[in-house]
mmCIF file of C-alpha atoms in Angstrom:
data_model
loop_
_atom_site.group_PDB
_atom_site.id
_atom_site.type_symbol
_atom_site.label_atom_id
_atom_site.label_comp_id
_atom_site.label_asym_id
_atom_site.label_seq_id
_atom_site.Cartn_x
_atom_site.Cartn_y
_atom_site.Cartn_z
ATOM 1 C CA ARG A 1 21.451 211.200 79.799
ATOM 2 C CA ARG A 2 20.291 209.161 76.837
ATOM 3 C CA ARG A 3 19.281 205.653 77.876
ATOM 4 C CA GLN A 4 20.288 202.987 75.351
ATOM 5 C CA VAL A 5 18.802 199.512 75.078
ATOM 6 C CA LEU A 6 20.633 196.675 73.285
ATOM 7 C CA GLU A 7 18.735 193.511 72.372
ATOM 8 C CA CYS A 8 20.307 190.336 70.978
ATOM 9 C CA LEU A 9 17.720 188.357 68.985
ATOM 10 C CA HIS A 10 17.715 184.698 67.877
ATOM 11 C CA MET A 11 20.663 183.729 70.086
ATOM 12 C CA PRO A 12 21.545 179.991 69.835
ATOM 13 C CA VAL A 13 20.485 177.668 72.621
ATOM 14 C CA ASN A 14 23.702 175.664 73.028
ATOM 15 C CA ASP A 15 26.512 177.695 71.437
ATOM 16 C CA ARG A 16 26.756 181.393 72.233
ATOM 17 C CA THR A 17 29.627 181.856 69.771
ATOM 18 C CA ASP A 18 27.752 180.439 66.793
ATOM 19 C CA PRO A 19 27.631 183.325 64.273
ATOM 20 C CA GLY A 20 24.716 184.429 62.168
ATOM 21 C CA HIS A 21 22.444 186.258 64.601
ATOM 22 C CA ASP A 22 21.011 189.752 64.713
ATOM 23 C CA LEU A 23 21.903 192.627 66.997
ATOM 24 C CA VAL A 24 19.134 195.197 67.366
ATOM 25 C CA LEU A 25 19.642 198.641 68.886
ATOM 26 C CA ARG A 26 16.584 200.476 70.196
ATOM 27 C CA LEU A 27 16.532 203.915 71.790
ATOM 28 C CA PRO A 28 13.784 205.755 73.679
ATOM 29 C CA VAL A 29 11.639 207.931 71.448
ATOM 30 C CA ASN A 30 12.059 210.682 74.029
ATOM 31 C CA PRO A 31 15.527 210.258 75.632
ATOM 32 C CA TYR A 32 14.844 213.104 78.080
ATOM 33 C CA VAL A 33 12.102 211.184 79.887
ATOM 34 C CA PRO A 34 13.868 208.634 82.166
ATOM 35 C CA THR A 35 10.756 206.470 82.500
ATOM 36 C CA SER A 36 10.024 206.381 78.771
ATOM 37 C CA THR A 37 9.303 202.829 77.568
ATOM 38 C CA VAL A 38 8.520 203.679 73.941
ATOM 39 C CA LEU A 39 11.508 202.580 71.833
ATOM 40 C CA ARG A 40 12.396 202.965 68.167
ATOM 41 C CA ASP A 41 14.669 200.727 66.103
ATOM 42 C CA VAL A 42 17.856 202.576 65.020
ATOM 43 C CA THR A 43 19.811 199.472 63.963
ATOM 44 C CA ALA A 44 20.229 200.575 60.337
ATOM 45 C CA ASN A 45 21.043 204.154 61.367
ATOM 46 C CA VAL A 46 24.136 203.044 63.316
ATOM 47 C CA GLY A 47 25.458 200.546 60.760
ATOM 48 C CA LEU A 48 24.344 197.328 62.472
ATOM 49 C CA SER A 49 21.988 196.073 59.761
ATOM 50 C CA ARG A 50 24.976 194.119 58.317
ATOM 51 C CA PHE A 51 25.937 192.739 61.741
ATOM 52 C CA ASN A 52 25.625 189.030 60.922
ATOM 53 C CA ALA A 53 27.516 187.884 64.017
ATOM 54 C CA THR A 54 27.164 186.945 67.688
ATOM 55 C CA PRO A 55 28.292 189.666 70.139
ATOM 56 C CA LEU A 56 30.751 188.469 72.783
ATOM 57 C CA ALA A 57 31.565 191.692 74.653
ATOM 58 C CA PHE A 58 30.808 195.426 74.658
ATOM 59 C CA ALA A 59 33.731 197.627 75.722
ATOM 60 C CA ASP A 60 36.120 200.359 74.562
ATOM 61 C CA TYR A 61 38.780 198.433 72.636
ATOM 62 C CA ASP A 62 40.468 201.260 70.734
ATOM 63 C CA GLY A 63 40.911 203.721 73.628
ATOM 64 C CA ASP A 64 38.611 206.480 72.369
ATOM 65 C CA SER A 65 36.237 206.291 75.397
ATOM 66 C CA LEU A 66 33.415 204.960 73.176
ATOM 67 C CA ILE A 67 31.824 201.509 73.314
ATOM 68 C CA ASP A 68 32.837 198.967 70.662
ATOM 69 C CA ILE A 69 31.756 195.366 69.994
ATOM 70 C CA LEU A 70 33.781 192.155 69.750
ATOM 71 C CA ALA A 71 31.841 189.410 68.010
ATOM 72 C CA ALA A 72 32.078 185.913 66.514
ATOM 73 C CA SER A 73 31.364 185.905 62.778
ATOM 74 C CA LEU A 74 32.182 184.081 59.537
ATOM 75 C CA ASP A 75 34.519 185.219 56.771
ATOM 76 C CA GLY A 76 33.665 185.006 53.074
ATOM 77 C CA ASN A 77 34.651 181.324 52.976
ATOM 78 C CA GLY A 78 32.512 180.348 55.959
ATOM 79 C CA ASN A 79 35.423 180.113 58.414
ATOM 80 C CA GLN A 80 34.959 181.321 61.986
ATOM 81 C CA GLN A 81 36.649 184.560 63.012
ATOM 82 C CA LEU A 82 36.748 187.175 65.760
ATOM 83 C CA ALA A 83 35.609 190.591 64.521
ATOM 84 C CA ALA A 84 35.911 194.052 66.052
ATOM 85 C CA TRP A 85 33.088 196.495 65.321
ATOM 86 C CA LEU A 86 34.277 199.972 66.310
ATOM 87 C CA TRP A 87 32.113 203.040 66.886
ATOM 88 C CA ARG A 88 32.988 205.844 64.452
ATOM 89 C CA PRO A 89 32.003 209.149 66.093
ATOM 90 C CA ASP A 90 32.667 211.077 62.859
ATOM 91 C CA VAL A 91 29.906 209.202 61.012
ATOM 92 C CA LEU A 92 27.924 207.955 64.062
ATOM 93 C CA ARG A 93 28.080 204.334 62.936
ATOM 94 C CA PHE A 94 29.641 200.989 63.887
ATOM 95 C CA GLU A 95 32.101 199.603 61.326
ATOM 96 C CA GLU A 96 33.873 196.244 61.150
ATOM 97 C CA ARG A 97 37.523 197.313 61.320
ATOM 98 C CA SER A 98 39.592 194.235 62.303
ATOM 99 C CA THR A 99 39.151 190.463 62.036
ATOM 100 C CA TRP A 100 41.222 187.479 63.197
ATOM 101 C CA PRO A 101 40.772 183.885 61.908
ATOM 102 C CA MET A 102 39.952 181.760 64.981
ATOM 103 C CA SER A 103 38.707 178.247 64.410
ATOM 104 C CA GLY A 104 36.868 176.830 67.394
ATOM 105 C CA LEU A 105 36.253 180.184 69.083
ATOM 106 C CA LEU A 106 34.771 179.593 72.548
ATOM 107 C CA GLY A 107 34.572 183.084 74.068
ATOM 108 C CA LEU A 108 36.620 185.882 75.611
ATOM 109 C CA ILE A 109 37.159 187.930 78.777
ATOM 110 C CA PRO A 110 37.879 191.671 78.410
ATOM 111 C CA GLY A 111 40.293 193.416 80.787
ATOM 112 C CA ASP A 112 43.643 195.223 81.035
ATOM 113 C CA TYR A 113 45.949 192.197 81.202
ATOM 114 C CA ASP A 114 49.237 193.864 80.214
ATOM 115 C CA TYR A 115 48.822 196.745 82.699
ATOM 116 C CA ASN A 116 49.231 199.575 80.193
ATOM 117 C CA GLY A 117 45.911 201.287 80.955
ATOM 118 C CA ALA A 118 44.201 200.116 77.730
ATOM 119 C CA LEU A 119 41.617 197.361 77.407
ATOM 120 C CA ASP A 120 42.607 193.940 76.088
ATOM 121 C CA ALA A 121 40.754 190.652 75.661
ATOM 122 C CA VAL A 122 41.835 187.088 76.406
ATOM 123 C CA VAL A 123 40.287 184.868 73.723
ATOM 124 C CA PHE A 124 39.636 181.107 74.121
ATOM 125 C CA GLU A 125 39.774 178.595 71.290
ATOM 126 C CA ALA A 126 39.269 174.849 71.174
ATOM 127 C CA HIS A 127 42.596 172.993 71.079
ATOM 128 C CA PRO A 128 43.011 171.229 67.702
ATOM 129 C CA TYR A 129 44.010 167.877 69.269
ATOM 130 C CA CYS A 130 43.350 167.955 73.020
ATOM 131 C CA SER A 131 39.755 168.180 74.184
ATOM 132 C CA SER A 132 41.024 168.716 77.741
ATOM 133 C CA LEU A 133 42.861 171.942 76.789
ATOM 134 C CA VAL A 134 41.880 175.385 75.497
ATOM 135 C CA ASN A 135 44.159 177.603 73.443
ATOM 136 C CA MET A 136 44.315 181.272 74.458
ATOM 137 C CA ARG A 137 45.367 184.537 72.829
ATOM 138 C CA LEU A 138 45.845 188.003 74.275
ATOM 139 C CA CYS A 139 44.368 190.578 71.877
ATOM 140 C CA ASN A 140 45.535 194.030 72.959
ATOM 141 C CA HIS A 141 43.993 197.443 72.290
ATOM 142 C CA SER A 142 45.926 197.777 68.999
ATOM 143 C CA PHE A 143 44.223 194.521 67.871
ATOM 144 C CA HIS A 144 47.404 192.450 67.839
ATOM 145 C CA CYS A 145 46.782 188.894 69.115
ATOM 146 C CA THR A 146 49.593 186.970 70.861
ATOM 147 C CA PRO A 147 49.368 183.218 71.679
ATOM 148 C CA LEU A 148 49.372 182.297 75.394
ATOM 149 C CA PRO A 149 50.150 178.891 76.955
ATOM 150 C CA PRO A 150 47.293 176.346 76.664
ATOM 151 C CA ALA A 151 45.158 175.950 79.776
ATOM 152 C CA SER A 152 43.204 172.985 81.118
ATOM 153 C CA GLU A 153 40.200 175.239 81.697
ATOM 154 C CA GLN A 154 38.975 178.715 80.841
ATOM 155 C CA PRO A 155 40.860 181.022 83.245
ATOM 156 C CA THR A 156 39.363 183.413 85.764
ATOM 157 C CA PRO A 157 40.667 187.017 86.025
ATOM 158 C CA VAL A 158 41.678 187.823 89.613
ATOM 159 C CA ASP A 159 43.160 190.822 91.417
ATOM 160 C CA VAL A 160 45.404 188.957 93.855
ATOM 161 C CA ASP A 161 47.134 191.939 95.493
ATOM 162 C CA GLY A 162 44.363 194.557 95.480
ATOM 163 C CA GLY A 163 46.269 196.757 93.025
ATOM 164 C CA LYS A 164 43.451 196.746 90.419
ATOM 165 C CA SER A 165 45.701 194.761 88.074
ATOM 166 C CA PHE A 166 44.330 191.455 86.846
ATOM 167 C CA ALA A 167 46.133 188.153 86.484
ATOM 168 C CA LEU A 168 44.691 184.946 85.046
ATOM 169 C CA LEU A 169 44.054 181.985 87.352
ATOM 170 C CA ALA A 170 43.698 178.568 85.696
ATOM 171 C CA GLY A 171 45.089 175.071 85.453
ATOM 172 C CA PHE A 172 47.898 175.066 82.901
ATOM 173 C CA ALA A 173 49.405 172.117 81.079
ATOM 174 C CA ASN A 174 52.472 170.567 82.698
ATOM 175 C CA ALA A 175 55.742 171.511 80.999
ATOM 176 C CA THR A 176 56.290 167.872 79.946
ATOM 177 C CA GLU A 177 52.750 167.322 78.690
ATOM 178 C CA GLU A 178 52.444 166.670 74.972
ATOM 179 C CA THR A 179 49.865 168.493 72.866
ATOM 180 C CA GLY A 180 50.962 167.065 69.504
ATOM 181 C CA GLY A 181 48.932 165.864 66.565
ATOM 182 C CA PRO A 182 47.100 162.596 65.890
ATOM 183 C CA SER A 183 50.288 160.969 64.518
ATOM 184 C CA CYS A 184 51.960 161.091 67.964
ATOM 185 C CA GLY A 185 52.353 158.011 70.162
ATOM 186 C CA MET A 186 49.330 156.547 71.947
ATOM 187 C CA LEU A 187 49.046 155.472 75.584
ATOM 188 C CA ASN A 188 51.684 152.824 76.508
ATOM 189 C CA GLU A 189 53.231 153.003 73.038
ATOM 190 C CA ARG A 190 57.030 152.920 72.908
ATOM 191 C CA CYS A 191 58.728 156.273 72.302
ATOM 192 C CA GLY A 192 62.252 157.587 71.883
ATOM 193 C CA VAL A 193 64.310 160.733 71.471
ATOM 194 C CA GLY A 194 62.529 163.110 69.108
ATOM 195 C CA ASP A 195 59.238 161.196 69.251
ATOM 196 C CA CYS A 196 56.035 162.864 70.415
ATOM 197 C CA CYS A 197 53.235 161.397 72.489
ATOM 198 C CA GLY A 198 49.534 162.071 72.205
ATOM 199 C CA CYS A 199 47.503 164.648 74.090
ATOM 200 C CA GLY A 200 48.094 164.592 77.857
ATOM 201 C CA LEU A 201 50.937 162.052 77.612
ATOM 202 C CA THR A 202 54.681 162.310 78.080
ATOM 203 C CA CYS A 203 57.553 160.007 77.069
ATOM 204 C CA THR A 204 58.432 158.371 80.397
ATOM 205 C CA ALA A 205 61.261 155.981 81.339
ATOM 206 C CA VAL A 206 59.967 152.606 82.571
ATOM 207 C CA VAL A 207 61.422 149.139 82.982
ATOM 208 C CA GLY A 208 62.469 147.969 79.549
ATOM 209 C CA GLY A 209 62.555 151.364 77.828
ATOM 210 C CA THR A 210 60.359 154.448 77.459
ATOM 211 C CA ARG A 211 56.634 154.644 76.808
ATOM 212 C CA CYS A 212 53.946 157.289 76.371
ATOM 213 C CA LEU A 213 52.302 157.624 79.784
ATOM 214 C CA PRO A 214 49.974 160.204 81.391
ATOM 215 C CA ALA A 215 51.747 163.448 82.260
ATOM 216 C CA PRO A 216 51.724 164.755 85.841
ATOM 217 C CA THR A 217 48.474 166.471 86.778
ATOM 218 C CA SER A 218 48.275 170.158 85.891
ATOM 219 C CA THR A 219 48.050 172.552 88.828
ATOM 220 C CA ALA A 220 46.389 175.910 89.270
ATOM 221 C CA ALA A 221 48.732 178.753 88.415
ATOM 222 C CA LEU A 222 48.776 182.490 87.846
ATOM 223 C CA MET A 223 49.704 184.023 84.518
ATOM 224 C CA ARG A 224 51.005 187.575 84.866
ATOM 225 C CA PRO A 225 52.859 190.009 82.554
ATOM 226 C CA ARG A 226 56.674 190.090 82.715
ATOM 227 C CA GLY A 227 56.964 193.714 81.648
ATOM 228 C CA GLN A 228 56.269 193.520 77.931
ATOM 229 C CA ALA A 229 52.853 193.543 76.285
ATOM 230 C CA GLY A 230 51.853 189.999 75.443
ATOM 231 C CA ASP A 231 54.854 188.493 77.295
ATOM 232 C CA PHE A 232 53.384 186.395 80.120
ATOM 233 C CA ALA A 233 54.895 184.088 82.705
ATOM 234 C CA VAL A 234 53.107 181.183 84.389
ATOM 235 C CA ALA A 235 53.857 180.626 88.070
ATOM 236 C CA THR A 236 52.293 178.575 90.849
ATOM 237 C CA PRO A 237 50.688 180.854 93.490
#
């Protein structure tokens, strides 16, 4: 079998999702010699010379049994996005086929999270207001991304029942916890019906009225599909 070697060059030191880095593909000069160490650069041949992005995962995302690439890149206006580079067997090249605007992209975990036999990816983004939370999206094999509940940490995929079906284990925000914008009430500030509190706070009844106070601590929970693709439920184990 042909032995392929992928090399990621000039990767950033502190931010692995920072776009603007090269992906180089090198193959053995003689693929029929398993111990061959002489490689040739075929990056341009397979369409990766325009790959100005940072690869996040290599997997089959369109269900054709061929390896594709999900990567962090920039759009024409310099905004961060998630891009899918799919392998085209008819032309023997990678092509950028789908992109999703994702400000604050942190990373992703590939896996079959809706149990339909096709590969998905759970994508993490920085929360716009709460540094203690991460936003998540489930991007399925048809490249449709659905928002998931915010989590207090990047989740871990686990097979809890041995059925080779993955759930997500993480700490999720309490149902009463506010994740509103900077105009919401600050700690100990008075609040009322219809008012919002700042990140991690909730409008709580106290002596003399209601104030924005810390919400109950988030607990570890499982997030599993409820039967429809992208429709997840959060439950305490």
